[in-house]
Coordinates of C-alpha atoms in Angstrom, one line a residue:
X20 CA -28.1 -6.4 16.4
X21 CA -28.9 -9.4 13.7
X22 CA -28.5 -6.9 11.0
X23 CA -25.3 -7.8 9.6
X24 CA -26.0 -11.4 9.1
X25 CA -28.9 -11.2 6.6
X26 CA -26.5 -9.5 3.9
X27 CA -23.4 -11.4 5.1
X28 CA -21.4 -13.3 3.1
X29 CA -20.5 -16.7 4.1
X30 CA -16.7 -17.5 4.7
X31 CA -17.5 -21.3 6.0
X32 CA -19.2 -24.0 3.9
X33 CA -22.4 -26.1 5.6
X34 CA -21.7 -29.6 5.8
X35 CA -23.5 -32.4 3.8
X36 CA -25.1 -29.5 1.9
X37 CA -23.8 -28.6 -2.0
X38 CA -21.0 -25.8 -1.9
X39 CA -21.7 -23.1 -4.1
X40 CA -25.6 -23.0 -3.8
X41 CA -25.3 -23.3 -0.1
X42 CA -23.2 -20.1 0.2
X43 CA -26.2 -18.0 -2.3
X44 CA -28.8 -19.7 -0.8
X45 CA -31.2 -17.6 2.0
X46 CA -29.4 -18.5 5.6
X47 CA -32.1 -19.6 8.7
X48 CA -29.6 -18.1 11.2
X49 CA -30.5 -19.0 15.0
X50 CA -30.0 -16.5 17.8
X51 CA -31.5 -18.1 20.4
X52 CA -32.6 -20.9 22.1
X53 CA -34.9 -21.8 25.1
X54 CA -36.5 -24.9 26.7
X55 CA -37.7 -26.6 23.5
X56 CA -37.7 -23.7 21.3
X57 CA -35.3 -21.8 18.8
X58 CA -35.8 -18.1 17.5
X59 CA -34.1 -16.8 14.5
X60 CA -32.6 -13.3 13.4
X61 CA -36.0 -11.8 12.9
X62 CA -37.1 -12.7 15.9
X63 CA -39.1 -15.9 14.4
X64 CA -39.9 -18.6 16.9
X65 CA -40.1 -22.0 16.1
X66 CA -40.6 -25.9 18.4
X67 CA -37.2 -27.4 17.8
X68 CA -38.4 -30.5 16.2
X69 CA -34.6 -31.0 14.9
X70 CA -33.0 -31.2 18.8
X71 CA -30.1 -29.4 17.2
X72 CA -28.6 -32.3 15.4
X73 CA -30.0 -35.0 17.4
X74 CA -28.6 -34.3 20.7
X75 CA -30.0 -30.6 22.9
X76 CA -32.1 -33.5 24.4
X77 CA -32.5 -31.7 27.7
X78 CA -33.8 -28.9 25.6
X79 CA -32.0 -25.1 25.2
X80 CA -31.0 -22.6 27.9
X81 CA -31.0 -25.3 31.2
X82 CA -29.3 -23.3 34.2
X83 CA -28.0 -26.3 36.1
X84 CA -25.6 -27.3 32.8
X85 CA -24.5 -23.5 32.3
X86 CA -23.7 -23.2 36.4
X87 CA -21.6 -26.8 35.6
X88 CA -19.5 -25.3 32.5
X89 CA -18.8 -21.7 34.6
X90 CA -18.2 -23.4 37.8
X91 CA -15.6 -25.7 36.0
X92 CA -14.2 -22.9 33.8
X93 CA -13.5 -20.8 37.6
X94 CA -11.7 -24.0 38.6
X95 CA -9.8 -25.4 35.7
X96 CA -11.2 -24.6 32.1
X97 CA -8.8 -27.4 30.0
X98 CA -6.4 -29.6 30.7
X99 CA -4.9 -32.7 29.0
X100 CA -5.6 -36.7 30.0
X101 CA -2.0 -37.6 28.5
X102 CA 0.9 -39.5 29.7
X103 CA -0.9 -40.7 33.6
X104 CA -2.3 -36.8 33.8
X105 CA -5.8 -36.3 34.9
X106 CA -8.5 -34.1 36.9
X107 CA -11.5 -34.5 39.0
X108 CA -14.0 -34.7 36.2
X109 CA -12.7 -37.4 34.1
X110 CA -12.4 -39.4 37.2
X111 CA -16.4 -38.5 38.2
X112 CA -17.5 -38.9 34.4
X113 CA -15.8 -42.0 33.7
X114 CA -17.2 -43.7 37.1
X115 CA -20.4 -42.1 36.3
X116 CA -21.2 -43.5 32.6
X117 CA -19.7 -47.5 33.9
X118 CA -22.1 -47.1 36.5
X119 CA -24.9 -46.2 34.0
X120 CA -24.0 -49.1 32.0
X121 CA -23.1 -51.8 34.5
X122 CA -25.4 -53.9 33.3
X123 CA -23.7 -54.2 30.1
X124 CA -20.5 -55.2 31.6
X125 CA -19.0 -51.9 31.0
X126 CA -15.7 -51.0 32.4
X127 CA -13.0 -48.5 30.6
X128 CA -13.7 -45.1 28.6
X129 CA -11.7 -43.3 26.2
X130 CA -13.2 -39.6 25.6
X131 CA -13.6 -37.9 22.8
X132 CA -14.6 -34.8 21.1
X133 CA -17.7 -36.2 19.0
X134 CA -19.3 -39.0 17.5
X135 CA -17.0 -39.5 14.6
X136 CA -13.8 -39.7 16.8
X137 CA -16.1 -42.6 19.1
X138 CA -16.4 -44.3 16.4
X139 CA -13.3 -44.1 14.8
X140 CA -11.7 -44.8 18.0
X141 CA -14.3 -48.3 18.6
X142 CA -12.5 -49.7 15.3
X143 CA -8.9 -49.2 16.0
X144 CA -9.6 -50.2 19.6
X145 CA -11.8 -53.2 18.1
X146 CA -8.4 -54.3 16.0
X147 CA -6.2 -53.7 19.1
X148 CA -8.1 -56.4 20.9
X149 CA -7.5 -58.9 18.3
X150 CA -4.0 -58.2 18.4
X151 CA -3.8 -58.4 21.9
X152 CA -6.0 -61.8 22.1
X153 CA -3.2 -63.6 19.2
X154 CA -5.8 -63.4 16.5
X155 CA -4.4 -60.0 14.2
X156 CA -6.0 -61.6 10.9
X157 CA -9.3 -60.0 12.4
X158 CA -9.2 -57.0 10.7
X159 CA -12.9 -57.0 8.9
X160 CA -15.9 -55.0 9.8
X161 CA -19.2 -55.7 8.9
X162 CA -21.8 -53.1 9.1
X163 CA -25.4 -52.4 7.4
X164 CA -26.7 -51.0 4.6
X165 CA -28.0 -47.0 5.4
X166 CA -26.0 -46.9 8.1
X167 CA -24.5 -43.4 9.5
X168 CA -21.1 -43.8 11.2
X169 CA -19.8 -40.0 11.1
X170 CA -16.9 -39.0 8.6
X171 CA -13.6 -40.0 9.8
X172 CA -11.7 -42.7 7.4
X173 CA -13.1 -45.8 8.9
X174 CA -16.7 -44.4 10.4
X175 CA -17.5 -43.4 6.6
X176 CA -15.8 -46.8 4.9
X177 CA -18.0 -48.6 7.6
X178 CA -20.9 -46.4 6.6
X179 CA -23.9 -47.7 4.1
X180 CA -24.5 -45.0 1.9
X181 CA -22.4 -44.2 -0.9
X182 CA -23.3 -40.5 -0.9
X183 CA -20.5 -40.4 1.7
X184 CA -18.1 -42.2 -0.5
X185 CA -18.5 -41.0 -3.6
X186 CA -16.0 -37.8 -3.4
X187 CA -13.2 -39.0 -1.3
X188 CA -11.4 -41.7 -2.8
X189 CA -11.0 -45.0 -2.2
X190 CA -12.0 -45.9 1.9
X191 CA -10.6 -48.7 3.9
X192 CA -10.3 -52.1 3.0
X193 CA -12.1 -55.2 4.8
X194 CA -15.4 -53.3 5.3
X195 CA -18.2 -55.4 4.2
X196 CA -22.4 -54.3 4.1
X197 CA -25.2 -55.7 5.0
X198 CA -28.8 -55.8 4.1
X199 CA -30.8 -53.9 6.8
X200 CA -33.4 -55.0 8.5
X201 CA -36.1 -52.4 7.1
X202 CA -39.6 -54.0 6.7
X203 CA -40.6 -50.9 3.8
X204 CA -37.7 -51.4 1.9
X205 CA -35.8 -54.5 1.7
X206 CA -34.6 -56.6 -0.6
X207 CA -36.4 -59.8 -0.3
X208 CA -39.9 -57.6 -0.7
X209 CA -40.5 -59.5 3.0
X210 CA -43.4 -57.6 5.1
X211 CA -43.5 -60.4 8.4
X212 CA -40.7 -59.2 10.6
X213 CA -39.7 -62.4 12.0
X214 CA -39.4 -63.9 8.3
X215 CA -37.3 -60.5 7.5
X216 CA -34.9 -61.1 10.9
X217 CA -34.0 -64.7 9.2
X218 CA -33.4 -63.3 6.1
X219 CA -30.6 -60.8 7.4
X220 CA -29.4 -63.4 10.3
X221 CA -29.1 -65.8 7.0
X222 CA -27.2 -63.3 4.8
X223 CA -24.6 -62.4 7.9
X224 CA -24.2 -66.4 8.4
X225 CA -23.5 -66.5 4.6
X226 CA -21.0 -63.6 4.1
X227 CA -18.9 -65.2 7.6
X228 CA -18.8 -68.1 6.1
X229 CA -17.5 -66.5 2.8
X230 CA -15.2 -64.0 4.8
X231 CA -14.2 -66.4 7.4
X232 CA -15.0 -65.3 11.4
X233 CA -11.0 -65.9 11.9
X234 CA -10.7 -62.3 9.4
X235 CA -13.7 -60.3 11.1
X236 CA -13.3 -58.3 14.0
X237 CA -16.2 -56.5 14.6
X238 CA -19.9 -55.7 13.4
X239 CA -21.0 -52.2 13.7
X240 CA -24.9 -50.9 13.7
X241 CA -27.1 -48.5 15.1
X242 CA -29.8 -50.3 17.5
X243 CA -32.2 -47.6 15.0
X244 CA -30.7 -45.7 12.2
X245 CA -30.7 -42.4 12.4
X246 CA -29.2 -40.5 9.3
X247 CA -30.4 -43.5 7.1
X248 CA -34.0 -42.9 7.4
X249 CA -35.0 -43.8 11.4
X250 CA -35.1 -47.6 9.8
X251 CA -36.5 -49.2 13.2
X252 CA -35.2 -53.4 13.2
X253 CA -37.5 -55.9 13.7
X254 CA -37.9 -56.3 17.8
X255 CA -35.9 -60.1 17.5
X256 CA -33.2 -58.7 15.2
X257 CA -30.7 -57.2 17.8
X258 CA -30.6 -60.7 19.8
X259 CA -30.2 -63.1 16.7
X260 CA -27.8 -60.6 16.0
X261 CA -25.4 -61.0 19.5
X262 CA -26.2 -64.5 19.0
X263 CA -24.3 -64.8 15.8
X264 CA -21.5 -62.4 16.9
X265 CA -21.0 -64.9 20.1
X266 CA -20.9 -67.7 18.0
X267 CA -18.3 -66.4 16.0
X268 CA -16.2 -64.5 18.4
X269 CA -17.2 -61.6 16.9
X270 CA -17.3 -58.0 18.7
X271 CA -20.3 -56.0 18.4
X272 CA -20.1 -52.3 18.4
X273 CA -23.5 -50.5 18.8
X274 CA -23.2 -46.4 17.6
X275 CA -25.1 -45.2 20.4
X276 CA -24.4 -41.9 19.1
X277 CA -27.8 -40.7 18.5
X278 CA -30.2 -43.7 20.2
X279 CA -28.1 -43.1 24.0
X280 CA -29.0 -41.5 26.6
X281 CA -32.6 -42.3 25.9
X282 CA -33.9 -41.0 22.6
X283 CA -35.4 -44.6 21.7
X284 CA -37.4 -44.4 25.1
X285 CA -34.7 -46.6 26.8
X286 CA -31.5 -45.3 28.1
X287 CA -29.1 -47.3 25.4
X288 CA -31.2 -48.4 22.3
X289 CA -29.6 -51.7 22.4
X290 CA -30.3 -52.0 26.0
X291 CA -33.9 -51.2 24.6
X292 CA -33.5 -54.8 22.2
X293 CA -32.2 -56.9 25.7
X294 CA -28.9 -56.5 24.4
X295 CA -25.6 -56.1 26.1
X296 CA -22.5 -55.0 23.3
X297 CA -19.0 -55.2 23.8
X298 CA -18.2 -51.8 22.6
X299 CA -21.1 -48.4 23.3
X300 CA -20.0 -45.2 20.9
X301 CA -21.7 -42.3 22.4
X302 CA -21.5 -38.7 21.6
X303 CA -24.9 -36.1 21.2
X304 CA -26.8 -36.9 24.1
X305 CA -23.8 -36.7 26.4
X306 CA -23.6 -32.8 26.7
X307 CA -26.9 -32.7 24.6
X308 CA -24.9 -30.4 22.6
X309 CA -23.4 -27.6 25.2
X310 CA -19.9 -28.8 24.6
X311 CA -18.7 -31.4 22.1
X312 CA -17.8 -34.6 23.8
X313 CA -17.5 -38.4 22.5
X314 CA -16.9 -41.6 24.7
X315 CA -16.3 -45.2 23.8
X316 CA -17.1 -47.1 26.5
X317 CA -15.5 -51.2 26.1
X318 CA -16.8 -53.8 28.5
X319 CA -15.0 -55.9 30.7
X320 CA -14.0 -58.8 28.0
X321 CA -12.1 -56.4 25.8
X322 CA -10.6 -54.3 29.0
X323 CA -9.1 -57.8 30.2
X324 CA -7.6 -58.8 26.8
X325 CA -5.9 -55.0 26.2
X326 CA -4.7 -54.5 29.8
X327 CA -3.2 -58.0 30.0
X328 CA -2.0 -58.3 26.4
X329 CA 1.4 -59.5 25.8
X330 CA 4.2 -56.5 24.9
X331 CA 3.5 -53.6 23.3
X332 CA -0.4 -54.7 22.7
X333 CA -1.7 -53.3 25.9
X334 CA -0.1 -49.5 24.9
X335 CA -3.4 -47.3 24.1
X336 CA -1.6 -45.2 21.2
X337 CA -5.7 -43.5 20.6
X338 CA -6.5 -40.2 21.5
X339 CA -7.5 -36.7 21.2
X340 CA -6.2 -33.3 22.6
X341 CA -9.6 -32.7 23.9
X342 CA -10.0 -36.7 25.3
X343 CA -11.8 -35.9 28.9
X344 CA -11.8 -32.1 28.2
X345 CA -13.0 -30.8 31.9
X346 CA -15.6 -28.2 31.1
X347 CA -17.1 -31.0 29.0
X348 CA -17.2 -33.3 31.5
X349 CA -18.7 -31.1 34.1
X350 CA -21.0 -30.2 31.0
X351 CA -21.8 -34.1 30.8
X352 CA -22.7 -34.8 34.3
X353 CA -24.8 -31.8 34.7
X354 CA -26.7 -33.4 31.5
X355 CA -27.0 -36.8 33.2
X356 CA -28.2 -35.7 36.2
X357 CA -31.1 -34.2 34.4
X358 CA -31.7 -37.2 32.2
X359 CA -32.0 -39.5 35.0
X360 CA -33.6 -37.0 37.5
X361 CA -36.5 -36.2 35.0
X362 CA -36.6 -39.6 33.3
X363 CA -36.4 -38.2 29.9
X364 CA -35.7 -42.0 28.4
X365 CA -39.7 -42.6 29.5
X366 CA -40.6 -39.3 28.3
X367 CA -39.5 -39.8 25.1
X368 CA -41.2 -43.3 24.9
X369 CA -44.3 -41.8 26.4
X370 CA -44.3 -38.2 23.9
X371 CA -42.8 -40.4 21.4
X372 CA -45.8 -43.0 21.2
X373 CA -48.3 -40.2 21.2
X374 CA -46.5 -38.3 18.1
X375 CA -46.2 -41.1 16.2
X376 CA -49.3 -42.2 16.6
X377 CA -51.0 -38.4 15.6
X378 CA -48.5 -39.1 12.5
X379 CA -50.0 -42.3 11.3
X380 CA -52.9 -40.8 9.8
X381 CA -50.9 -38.6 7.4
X382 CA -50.0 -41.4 5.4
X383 CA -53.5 -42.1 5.1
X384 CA -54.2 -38.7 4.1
X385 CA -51.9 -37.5 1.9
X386 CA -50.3 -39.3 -0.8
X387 CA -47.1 -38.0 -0.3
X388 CA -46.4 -40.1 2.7
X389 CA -46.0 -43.9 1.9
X390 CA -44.9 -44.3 6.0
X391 CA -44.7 -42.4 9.3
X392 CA -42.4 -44.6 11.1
X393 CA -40.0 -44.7 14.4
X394 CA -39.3 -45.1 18.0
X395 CA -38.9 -43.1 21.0
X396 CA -38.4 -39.0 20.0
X397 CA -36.6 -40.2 16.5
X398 CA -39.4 -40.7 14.1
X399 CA -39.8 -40.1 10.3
X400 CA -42.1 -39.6 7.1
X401 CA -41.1 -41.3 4.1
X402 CA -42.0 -39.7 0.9
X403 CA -42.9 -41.3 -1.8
X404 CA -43.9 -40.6 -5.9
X405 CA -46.5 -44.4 -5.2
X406 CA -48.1 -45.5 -2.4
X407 CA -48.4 -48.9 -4.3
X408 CA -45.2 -49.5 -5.4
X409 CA -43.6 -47.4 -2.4
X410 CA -41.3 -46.1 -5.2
X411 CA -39.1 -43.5 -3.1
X412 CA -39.9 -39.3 -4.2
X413 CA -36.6 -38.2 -6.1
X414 CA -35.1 -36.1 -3.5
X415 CA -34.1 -33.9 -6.5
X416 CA -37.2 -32.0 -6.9
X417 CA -36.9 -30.7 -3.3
X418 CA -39.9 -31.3 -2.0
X419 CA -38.8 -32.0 1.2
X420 CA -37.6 -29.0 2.0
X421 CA -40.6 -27.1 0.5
X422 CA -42.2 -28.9 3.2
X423 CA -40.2 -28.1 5.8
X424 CA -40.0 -24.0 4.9
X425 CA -43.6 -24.0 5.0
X426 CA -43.7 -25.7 8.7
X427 CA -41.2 -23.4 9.6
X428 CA -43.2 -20.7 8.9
X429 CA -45.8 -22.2 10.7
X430 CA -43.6 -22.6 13.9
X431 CA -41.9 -25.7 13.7
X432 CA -38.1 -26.9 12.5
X433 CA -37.8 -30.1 11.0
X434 CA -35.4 -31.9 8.8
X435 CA -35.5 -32.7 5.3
X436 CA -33.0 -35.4 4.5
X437 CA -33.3 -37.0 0.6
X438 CA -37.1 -37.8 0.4
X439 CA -37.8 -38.2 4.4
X440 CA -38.9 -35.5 6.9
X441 CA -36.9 -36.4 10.1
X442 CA -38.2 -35.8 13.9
X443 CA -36.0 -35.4 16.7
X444 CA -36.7 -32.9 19.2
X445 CA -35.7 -32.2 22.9
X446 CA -36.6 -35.4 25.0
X447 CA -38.8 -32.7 26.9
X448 CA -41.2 -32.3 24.3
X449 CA -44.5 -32.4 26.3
X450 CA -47.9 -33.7 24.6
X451 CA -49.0 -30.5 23.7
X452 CA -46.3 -29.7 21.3
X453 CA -46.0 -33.2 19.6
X454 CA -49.5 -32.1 18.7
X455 CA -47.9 -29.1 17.3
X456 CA -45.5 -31.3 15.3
X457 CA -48.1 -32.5 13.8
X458 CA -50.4 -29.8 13.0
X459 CA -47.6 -28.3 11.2
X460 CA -46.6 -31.7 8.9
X461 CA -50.1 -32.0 8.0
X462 CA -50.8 -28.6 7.1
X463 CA -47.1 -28.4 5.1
X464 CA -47.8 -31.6 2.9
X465 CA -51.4 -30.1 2.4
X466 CA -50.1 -27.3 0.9
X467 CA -46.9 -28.5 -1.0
X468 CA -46.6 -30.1 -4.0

């Protein structure tokens, strides 16, 4: 049946991977999935300790979301959200997700078809509401340093590493980096986290005051990197934080892309810090990865500014063919009832405890891990060439994905990204199988050198 594909040539390149080696590289090609595990062409199976990309987190193969997508492809498969059109399910999801987030003041959507386009779409709505509100010299975004905000224009210009950049040409102007908050790595060699919050709350007072807050219009962050290395903020830094941004007029845009929907152990990862933003980007976790859907989701502030605005400024000229897409929708709600009916925000904060702490000891063991760090079901190791000096392994000699082939053989799929081994499985991963997780790891960095 799987034949064909082990001799196939590829016609499609892999994103974030190099071209040419990619296509002669050996393929892991996935035919199935079920619960929290994946099984390959040779009939291989493996604990999917990826979560697809961050997002199956109601694991593979759940009945309730494929009854949703047939039901709704019987009634009405696709229709457009254009020009005062709608249908049943963009009315039910959109009520559904400001209800979830009423306690952030949430109040208006705009759909999507991913996490880029939610982004994207939080910046040009950001610099609408400036418009609207008489200030249009607000055109700046701030963002941090080893942030991931997808790959459109503006989500990669606001993004924090230059491995994005480098092969596209100059990005858009006004977008200005921060230091992040990372107590391994950080610039001022600071290990106390409350001393290493003042530091970053001093350089984003500094740069406003170089910028000027009457040119910034928003500030962009993950409440926990992802992409970046799971870089986990000091517990204080996401209030200083909304403090400054209020003090300055400032919007705040969290990229709840990967942390919503409960992978941090709460149900928003800024919700998780005691903060309320202006603007939510959410994406992965929404469908957890049955059908591609984005949201931004603007709270009641920026809704009253745009909707009131003078003229032409309260004209929403965003969106996407596939903005509200029914079957996704229905795919969506059928997600969120199982997030909510099984708790999986508490499971991942309970599983997600447990595996990190059965990680901890590896970087007491082996030398290759300088920290085993995270929160919720989104942990990391970081590799390093010294403990000591934590001096980062050169991702060039690709050990990281020696290590990860040899847990795959051994039943698990992880993620090598640079010089870190990432974790983020289904938020059903039960207690036995973190244990897995990690009888895997420690066997792989055993064995690879």
């Amino acid at each position: 049946m799987y034949e064909h594909y082990k001799t196939a040539q590829k016609k499609f390149w892999h994103p974030m991977s190099s071209s040419a080696p990619a296509n002669r590289s050996k393929t892991l090609v996935i035919a199935r999935g079920d619960g929290n595990y994946i099984t390959d062409i040779d009939g291989h199976r493996m604990l999917d300790g990826v979560g697809g990309l961050w997002n199956v987190n109601v694991g593979h193969n759940r009945a309730s979301v494929k009854a949703a997508i047939a039901a709704q492809m019987d009634e009405l498969a696709y229709y457009q959200t254009f020009d005062g059109i709608a249908h049943p399910r963009v009315f039910d999801l959109a009520e559904r997700l400001t209800s979830m987030f009423a306690q952030e003041d949430m109040a208006r959507v705009l759909f999507s078809s991913g996490g880029s386009d939610a982004v994207e779409t939080a910046l040009k709505m950001a610099r609408q509401y400036w418009i609207a509100s008489g200030e249009p010299g607000r055109t700046r975004f701030l963002s941090l340093r080893n942030g991931y905000h997808g790959v459109h224009m503006g989500g990669t210009s606001v993004g924090g590493n230059g491995v994005y950049h480098y092969n596209h040409g100059p990005l858009l102007a006004g977008c200005h980096l921060l230091d992040t908050p990372w107590l391994y790595r950080n610039p001022w060699d600071c290990r106390d986290p409350q001393e290493l919050t003042a530091h970053c709350i001093r350089q984003l007072e500094d740069q406003i005051a170089l910028l000027g807050a009457q040119t910034i219009a928003a500030l962009i962050a993950e409440p926990v990197q992802g992409a970046g290395g799971v870089i986990v903020p000091p517990a204080d830094y996401w209030k200083k934080l909304r403090e400054v941004c209020d003090r300055h007029g400032i919007l705040l845009i969290a990229d709840e892309v990967v942390t919503g929907f409960g992978r941090t152990g709460c149900m928003l990862g800024s919700r998780g810090w005691g903060v309320a933003p202006d603007v939510l980007c959410l994406a992965k976790g929404i469908t957890a990865g049955y059908i591609p859907m984005g949201a931004t989701v603007f709270n009641q502030r920026m809704v009253d500014a745009i909707e009131n605005g003078p003229g032409f400024t309260s004209v929403i000229m965003h969106g996407y063919t596939y903005s509200g897409h029914p079957t996704a929708c229905a795919a969506a709600l059928a997600v969120l009832d199982i997030v909510e009916a099984e708790d999986l925000p508490g499971n991942a904060g309970k599983v997600g405890a447990q595996l990190l702490e059965q990680l901890q000891p590896l970087a007491e063991r082996h030398a290759l891990v300088g920290e085993a760090r995270g929160k919720g079901l989104m942990i990391a190791l970081d590799l390093v060439a010294n403990k000591v000096t934590r001096e980062p392994l050169d991702p060039a000699n690709g050990l990281a994905s020696r290590i990860a082939e040899r847990a795959r053989r051994a039943g698990v799929l992880v993620r090598p990204i640079g010089n870190k081994i990432v974790l983020s499985p289904p938020l059903t991963l039960t207690s036995d199988e973190a244990g897995v997780m990690v009888g895997a790891l420690d066997d792989a960095l055993a064995n690879c050198r």
